[in-house]
Each structure stands twice: as structure tokens, then as C-alpha cells.
Coordinates of C-alpha atoms and ligand atoms in Angstrom, one line a residue:
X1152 CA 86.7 108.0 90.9
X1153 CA 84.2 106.8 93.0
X1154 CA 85.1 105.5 96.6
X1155 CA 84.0 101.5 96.9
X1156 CA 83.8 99.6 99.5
X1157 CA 83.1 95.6 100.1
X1158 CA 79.8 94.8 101.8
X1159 CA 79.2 90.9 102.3
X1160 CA 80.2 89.3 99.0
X1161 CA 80.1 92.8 96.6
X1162 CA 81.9 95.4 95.7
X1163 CA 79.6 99.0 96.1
X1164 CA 79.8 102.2 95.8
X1165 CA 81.0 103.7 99.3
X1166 CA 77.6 105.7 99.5
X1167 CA 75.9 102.5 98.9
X1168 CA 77.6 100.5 101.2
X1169 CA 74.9 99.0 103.7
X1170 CA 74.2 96.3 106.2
X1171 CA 70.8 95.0 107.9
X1172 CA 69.3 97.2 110.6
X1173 CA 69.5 93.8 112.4
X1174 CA 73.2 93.1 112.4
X1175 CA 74.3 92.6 115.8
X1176 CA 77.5 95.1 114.7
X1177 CA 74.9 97.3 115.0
X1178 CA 72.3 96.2 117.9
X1179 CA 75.4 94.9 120.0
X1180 CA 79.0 95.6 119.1
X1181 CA 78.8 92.0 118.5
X1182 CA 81.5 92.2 116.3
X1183 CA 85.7 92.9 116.0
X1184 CA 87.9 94.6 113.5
X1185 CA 91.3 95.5 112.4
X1186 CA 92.9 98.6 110.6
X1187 CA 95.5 97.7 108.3
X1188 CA 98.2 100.1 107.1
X1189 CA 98.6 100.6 103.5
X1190 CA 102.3 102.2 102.4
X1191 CA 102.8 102.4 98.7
X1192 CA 99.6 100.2 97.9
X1193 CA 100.6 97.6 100.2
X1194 CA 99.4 96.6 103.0
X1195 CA 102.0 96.9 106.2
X1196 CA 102.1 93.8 108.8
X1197 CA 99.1 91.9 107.4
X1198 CA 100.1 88.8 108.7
X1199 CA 100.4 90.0 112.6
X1200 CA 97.1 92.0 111.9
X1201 CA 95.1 88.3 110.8
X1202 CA 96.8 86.6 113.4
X1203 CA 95.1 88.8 115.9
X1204 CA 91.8 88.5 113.5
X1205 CA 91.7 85.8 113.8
X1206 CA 92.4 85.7 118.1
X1207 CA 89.7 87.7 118.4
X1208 CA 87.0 86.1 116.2
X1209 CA 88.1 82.7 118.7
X1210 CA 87.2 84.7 121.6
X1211 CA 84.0 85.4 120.7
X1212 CA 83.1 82.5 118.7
X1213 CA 82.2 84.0 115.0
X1214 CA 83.2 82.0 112.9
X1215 CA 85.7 83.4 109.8
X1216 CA 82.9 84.7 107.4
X1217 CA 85.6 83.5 104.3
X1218 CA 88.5 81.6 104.5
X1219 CA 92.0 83.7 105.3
X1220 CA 93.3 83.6 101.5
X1221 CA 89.6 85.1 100.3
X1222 CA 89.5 87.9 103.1
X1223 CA 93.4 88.7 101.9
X1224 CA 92.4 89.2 97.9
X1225 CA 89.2 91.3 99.2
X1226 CA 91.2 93.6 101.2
X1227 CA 93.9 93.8 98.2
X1228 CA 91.0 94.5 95.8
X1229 CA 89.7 97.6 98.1
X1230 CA 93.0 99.1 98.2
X1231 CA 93.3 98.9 94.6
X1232 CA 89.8 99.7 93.5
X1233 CA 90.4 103.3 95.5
X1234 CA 93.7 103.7 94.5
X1235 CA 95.2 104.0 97.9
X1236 CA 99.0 105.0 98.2
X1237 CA 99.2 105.8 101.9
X1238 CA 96.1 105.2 104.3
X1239 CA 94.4 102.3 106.1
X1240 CA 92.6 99.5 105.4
X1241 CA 89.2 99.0 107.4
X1242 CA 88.0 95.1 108.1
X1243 CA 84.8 94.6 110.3
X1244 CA 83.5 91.0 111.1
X1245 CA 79.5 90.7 113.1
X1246 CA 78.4 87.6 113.8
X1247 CA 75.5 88.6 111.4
X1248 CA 72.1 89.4 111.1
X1249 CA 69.5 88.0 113.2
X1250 CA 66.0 88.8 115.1
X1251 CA 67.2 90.9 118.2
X1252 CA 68.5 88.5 121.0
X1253 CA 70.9 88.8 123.2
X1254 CA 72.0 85.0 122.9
X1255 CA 73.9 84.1 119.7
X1256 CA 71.8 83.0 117.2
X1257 CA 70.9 79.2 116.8
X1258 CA 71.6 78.0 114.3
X1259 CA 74.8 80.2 113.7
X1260 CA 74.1 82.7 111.0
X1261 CA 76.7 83.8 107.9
X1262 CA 78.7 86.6 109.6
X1263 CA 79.0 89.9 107.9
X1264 CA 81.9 91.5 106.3
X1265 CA 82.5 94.7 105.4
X1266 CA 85.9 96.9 104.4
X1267 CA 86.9 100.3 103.7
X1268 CA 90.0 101.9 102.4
X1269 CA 90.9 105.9 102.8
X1270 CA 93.6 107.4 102.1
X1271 CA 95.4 109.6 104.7
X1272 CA 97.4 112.8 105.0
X1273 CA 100.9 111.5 105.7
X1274 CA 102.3 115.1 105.1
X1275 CA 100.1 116.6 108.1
X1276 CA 100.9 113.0 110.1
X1277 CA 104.3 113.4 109.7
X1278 CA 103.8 117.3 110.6
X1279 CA 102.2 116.1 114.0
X1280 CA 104.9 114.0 114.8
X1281 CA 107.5 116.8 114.4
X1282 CA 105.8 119.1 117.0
X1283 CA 104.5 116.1 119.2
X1284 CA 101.0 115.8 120.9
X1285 CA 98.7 116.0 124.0
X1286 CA 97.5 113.7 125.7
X1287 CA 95.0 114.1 129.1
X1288 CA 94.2 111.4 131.2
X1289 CA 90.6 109.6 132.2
X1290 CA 89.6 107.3 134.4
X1291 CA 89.7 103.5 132.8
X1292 CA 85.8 102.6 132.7
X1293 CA 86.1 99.4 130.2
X1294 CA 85.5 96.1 130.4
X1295 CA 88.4 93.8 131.2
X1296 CA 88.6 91.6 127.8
X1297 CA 90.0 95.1 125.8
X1298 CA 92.7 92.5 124.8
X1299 CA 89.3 91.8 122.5
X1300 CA 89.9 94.0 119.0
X1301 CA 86.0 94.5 119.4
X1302 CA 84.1 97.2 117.6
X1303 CA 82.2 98.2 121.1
X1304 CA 84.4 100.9 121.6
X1305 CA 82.1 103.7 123.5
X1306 CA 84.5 104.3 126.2
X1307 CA 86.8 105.2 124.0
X1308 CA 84.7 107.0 121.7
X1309 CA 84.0 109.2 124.9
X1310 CA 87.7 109.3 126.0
X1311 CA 88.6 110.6 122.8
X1312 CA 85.9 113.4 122.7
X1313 CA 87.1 114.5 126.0
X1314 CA 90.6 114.6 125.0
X1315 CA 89.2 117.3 121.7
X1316 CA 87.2 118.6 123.7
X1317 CA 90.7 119.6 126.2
X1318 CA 92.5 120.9 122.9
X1319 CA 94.0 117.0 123.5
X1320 CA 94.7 115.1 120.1
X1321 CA 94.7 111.4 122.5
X1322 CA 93.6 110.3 126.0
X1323 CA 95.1 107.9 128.3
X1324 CA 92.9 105.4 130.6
X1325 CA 94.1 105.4 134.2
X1326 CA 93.3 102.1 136.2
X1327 CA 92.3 102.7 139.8
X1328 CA 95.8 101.8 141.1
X1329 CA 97.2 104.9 139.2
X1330 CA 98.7 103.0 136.0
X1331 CA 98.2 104.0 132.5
X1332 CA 96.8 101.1 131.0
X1333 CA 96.7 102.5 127.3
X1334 CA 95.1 105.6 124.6
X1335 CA 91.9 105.2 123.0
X1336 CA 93.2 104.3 119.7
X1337 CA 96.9 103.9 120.7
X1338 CA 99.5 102.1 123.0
X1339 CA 100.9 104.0 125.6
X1340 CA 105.4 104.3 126.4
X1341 CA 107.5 106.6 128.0
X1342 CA 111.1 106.4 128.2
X1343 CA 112.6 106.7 131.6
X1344 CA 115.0 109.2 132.7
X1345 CA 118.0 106.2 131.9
X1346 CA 116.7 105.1 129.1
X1347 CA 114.3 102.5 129.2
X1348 CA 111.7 101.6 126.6
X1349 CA 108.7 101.1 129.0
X1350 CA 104.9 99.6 127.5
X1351 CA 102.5 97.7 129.5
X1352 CA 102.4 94.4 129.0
X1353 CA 99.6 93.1 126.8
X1354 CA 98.1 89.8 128.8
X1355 CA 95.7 92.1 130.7
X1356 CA 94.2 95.7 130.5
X1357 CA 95.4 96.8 126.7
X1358 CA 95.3 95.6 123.1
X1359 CA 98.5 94.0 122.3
X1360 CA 99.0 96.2 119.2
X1361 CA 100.5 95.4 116.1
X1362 CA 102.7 98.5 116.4
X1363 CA 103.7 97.4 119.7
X1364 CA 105.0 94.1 118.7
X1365 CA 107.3 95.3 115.8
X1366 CA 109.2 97.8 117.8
X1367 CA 109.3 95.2 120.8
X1368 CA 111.0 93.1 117.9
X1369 CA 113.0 96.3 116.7
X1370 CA 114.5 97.2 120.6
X1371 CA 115.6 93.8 120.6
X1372 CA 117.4 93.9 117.4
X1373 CA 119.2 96.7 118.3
X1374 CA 119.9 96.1 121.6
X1375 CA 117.5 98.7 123.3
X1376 CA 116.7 97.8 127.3
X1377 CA 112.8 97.0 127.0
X1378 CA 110.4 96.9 130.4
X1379 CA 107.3 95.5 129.7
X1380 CA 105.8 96.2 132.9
X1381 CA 103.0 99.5 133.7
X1382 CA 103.7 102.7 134.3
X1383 CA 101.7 105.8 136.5
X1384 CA 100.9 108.9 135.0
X1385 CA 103.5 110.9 137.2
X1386 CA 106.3 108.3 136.4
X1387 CA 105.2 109.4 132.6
X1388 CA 105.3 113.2 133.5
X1389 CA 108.5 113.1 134.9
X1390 CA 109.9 110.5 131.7
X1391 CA 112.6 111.4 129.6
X1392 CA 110.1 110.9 126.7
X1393 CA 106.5 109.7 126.1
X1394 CA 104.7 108.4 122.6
X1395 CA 102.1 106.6 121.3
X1396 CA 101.7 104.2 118.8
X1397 CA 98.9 102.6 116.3
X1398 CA 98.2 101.5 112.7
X1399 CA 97.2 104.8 111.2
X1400 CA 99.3 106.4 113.8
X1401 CA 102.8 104.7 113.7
X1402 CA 104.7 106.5 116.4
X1403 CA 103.5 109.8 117.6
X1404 CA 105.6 111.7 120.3
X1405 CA 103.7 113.2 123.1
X1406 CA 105.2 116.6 124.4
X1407 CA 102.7 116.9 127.8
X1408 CA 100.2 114.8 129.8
X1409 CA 97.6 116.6 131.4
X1410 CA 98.9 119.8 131.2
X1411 CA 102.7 119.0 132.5
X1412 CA 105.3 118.9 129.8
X1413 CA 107.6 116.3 129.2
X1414 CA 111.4 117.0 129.5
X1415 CA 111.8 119.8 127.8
X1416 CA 108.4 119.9 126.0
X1417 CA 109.8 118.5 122.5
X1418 CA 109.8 115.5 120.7
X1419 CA 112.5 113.3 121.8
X1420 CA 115.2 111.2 119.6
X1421 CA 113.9 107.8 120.2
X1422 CA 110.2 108.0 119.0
X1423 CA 111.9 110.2 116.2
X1424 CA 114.0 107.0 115.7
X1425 CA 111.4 104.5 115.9
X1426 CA 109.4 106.5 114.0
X1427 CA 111.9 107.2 111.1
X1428 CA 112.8 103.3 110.7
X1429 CA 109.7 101.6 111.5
X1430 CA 109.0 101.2 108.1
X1431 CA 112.3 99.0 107.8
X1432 CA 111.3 96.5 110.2
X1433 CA 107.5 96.1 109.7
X1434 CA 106.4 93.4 107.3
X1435 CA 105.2 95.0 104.0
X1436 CA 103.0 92.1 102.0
X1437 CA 103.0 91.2 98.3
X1438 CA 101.0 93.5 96.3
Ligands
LIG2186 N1 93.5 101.3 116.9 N2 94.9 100.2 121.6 C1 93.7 100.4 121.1 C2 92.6 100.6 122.1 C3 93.5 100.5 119.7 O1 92.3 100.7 119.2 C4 94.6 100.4 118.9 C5 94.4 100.4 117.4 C6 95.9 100.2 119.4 C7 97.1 100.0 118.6 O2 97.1 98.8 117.9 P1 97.8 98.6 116.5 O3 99.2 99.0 116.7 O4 97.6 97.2 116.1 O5 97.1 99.6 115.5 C8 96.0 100.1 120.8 C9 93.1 101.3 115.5 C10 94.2 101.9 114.7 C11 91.8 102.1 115.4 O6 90.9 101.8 116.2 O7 91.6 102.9 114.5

């Protein structure tokens, strides 16, 4: 079966799948995107995932490139046309194709639209999160509008790299004062020595992640104490427990940060917990 993906109004073969050398996705990052879970063929919190679509196509002025309803059948239909039990969903929005200028276009142009669907390897995922990761730490060198889901992510890119190239499987950005802002796909939490969920909150320095918000929603439903406030990387070394969480991710326990292990080097009981029943609380949409 072949893989297909949609490109701006068709659906094509994945080795097909093309845009214009002059999409500003390509000449700029001048474009966002969101990465959908799909559980049993269904996509998992679309409607917090669009919400944020559609935040961060306002923040940069691109218009939608097809109304809400229309993007939701297209990413149904690219689940379905590859058959995808457990993976992601991939949505990328540029505001189009245009003769190379830094300033938008005038007039606007049609943006461009692509998606994706792969399947991934929940067996080796869920293998991961039984032993727990590493993470290493790097200096925070982005810009300050990361709360931006933009697909300019070269500092991240680079983060990541670093963190294989360390035998790391994430890296955490550091802001000059010391505090972990976030991973470079991920949201950063620890759990201090009495207890406490700790994230940082998302008005400034991280993406305010999908993930994040349903187990905010979770802790409060089950009476977990919640800080939202940030953390330093030796307040995380010395935590009870650290983890990270994302889309294609869910909750990963972390068992060292840069080299020091945490506790007693093995995945503790509440990212276990979080991890077991997140599927419980998140919103799983219609087929
Ligand atoms: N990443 N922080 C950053 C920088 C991210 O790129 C992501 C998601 C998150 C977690 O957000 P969410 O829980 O909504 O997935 C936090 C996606 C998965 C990616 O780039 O592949």
C-alpha cells in the first residue's frame, strides 16, 4: 500500500508529495504546524490541537488555507488512506508561494497545505518509557515568540542533535537565569521531593503543549498539588522524578540530566501513572 500524503487540494503519492521551491515554508519558516496523535485510527485531542492552529496562524497573520470542517475531513482522510492504527498526524500551513521577499506578499497569496500520517512503534515507545531517558542540557538560543507552533525550528533541530550526539534521546534549553524553559520537542516537569507536579508556565519561554494541558486538567481532577511556575536544572537533578511530555511522545520518564541521575535512576510512579491513564482523559474524536 502506497504511503499518500495531501499536498494543497490532492491527495499524492508520498514520494510525489511536492511544494514550490518558492514557498516561504521553505525560503523562511514562514509557516506553523501541529502533530496530531492517532490511537486506534482516531485522532487524540484534535480540538485543543486546532485551537492552537488556529492561535498560531493569528499570530502570524496566514490566513486558514480551508475552513476548520475541510482541514478536519483532510486529516481524517490521511489517516485512513495509510491505514494508520497508532502514529501521528502531520499538518503544515506556509503563507504560500511567492517571488522571494521578506515582506508578506501583497496581495496575500492562497497558503499552502500539506499533511502526513506515519505510523509509529508504540511497542519500542512504551519500551522507552519503562527504562526512562536522558536528557542533557543547552543553552536556550531561540527567539522569544516559541509560544509560536512555527516550523522554524533550527535551534531545536541543533539541540536535539547534540542531545544524540551525547547518547541523549532529548535536550533541555536553559535560560540565562538557570531555568529550564522546555525539550526540543517536549515539555519539561519534575516532581519535587514532596510531591509536587512542577511545569513552567506557558505565557512566556515554551509551547503551551497539548499534552501539558490534559494532565494540568487530569492533576486537578484527582487532586494532585500542581506548580506552574520554572524550575533550574539542579532543582530537577535533585527531584523526586523528572519526565517529558509531547504528542508522539505522551509521557516519557527521564532517569538523568546531564549525567546525574534522578532519585534512584528509575522511572518513577507518577509519569508511570500519567502515562498509563492519559489515554482516559484525552479527547479521542469521532472517526
Ligand atoms: N512537538 N515543546 C515543543 C518545542 C514542541 O515542539 C512540542 C511538540 C511540545 C509538546 O507539545 P504537544 O504536547 O502539544 O505535542 C513542547 C511535536 C510533537 C513535534 O514537533 O514533533
Amino acid at each position: 500500500m502506497p504511503r499518500i500524503a495531501y499536498v494543497n487540494g490532492r491527495y499524492v503519492r508520498h514520494r510525489d508529495a511536492v511544494v514550490h521551491v518558492e514557498d516561504r515554508g521553505y525560503q523562511f519558516a514562514d509557516g506553523v504546524y501541529e502533530v496530531c496523535e492517532v490511537r486506534a485510527g482516531r485522532l487524540v485531542d484534535e480540538r485543543r490541537h486546532m485551537q492552537r492552529l488556529a492561535r498560531s496562524l493569528d499570530e502570524l497573520s496566514i490566513a486558514w488555507p480551508l475552513s476548520p470542517s475541510a482541514v478536519a475531513v483532510i486529516l481524517r482522510e490521511v489517516v485512513r488512506l495509510n491505514r494508520i492504527g497508532n502514529g501521528i498526524v502531520y499538518l503544515q500551513v506556509t503563507r504560500g508561494v511567492a517571488p522571494r521577499n521578506h515582506a508578506f506578499p501583497n496581495p496575500a497569496v492562497r497558503p499552502s497545505m500539506v499533511v502526513t500520517a506515519r505510523e509509529l512503534d508504540r511497542a519500542a515507545m512504551d519500551e522507552k518509557a519503562a527504562h526512562g531517558i536522558s536528557v542533557i542540557t543547552v543553552p536556550e538560543n531561540r527567539w522569544d515568540r516559541v509560544d509560536i507552533k512555527t516550523v522554524g525550528l533550527l535551534p531545536n533541530v541543533l539541540a536535539k542533535q547534540t542531545a544524540k550526539e551525547a547518547g541523549a534521546y532529548e535536550a533541555w534549553f536553559v535560560d540565562r537565569d538557570g531555568f529550564v524553559t522546555e525539550g526540543s520537542s517536549t515539555n519539561a516537569w519534575i516532581v519535587t521531593r514532596d510531591g509536587v507536579l512542577v511545569t513552567r508556565p506557558a505565557e512566556h519561554g515554551i509551547l503551551r503543549g497539548v499534552t501539558r494541558s490534559v494532565i494540568f486538567a487530569f492533576a486537578e481532577r484527582e487532586g494532585i498539588r500542581l506548580e506552574e511556575r520554572a524550575f533550574t536544572l539542579e532543582e530537577a537533578q535533585a527531584a523526586r522524578e523528572a519526565f517529558m511530555t509531547g504528542a508522539s511522545t505522551i509521557v516519557l520518564p527521564i532517569i538523568s540530566v546531564d549525567g546525574k541521575r534522578i532519585a534512584n535512576g528509575k522511572p518513577g510512579p507518577v509519569a508511570g501513572k500519567l502515562r498509563s491513564v492519559y489515554h482516559h482523559h484525552a479527547e479521542v474524536a469521532p472517526a
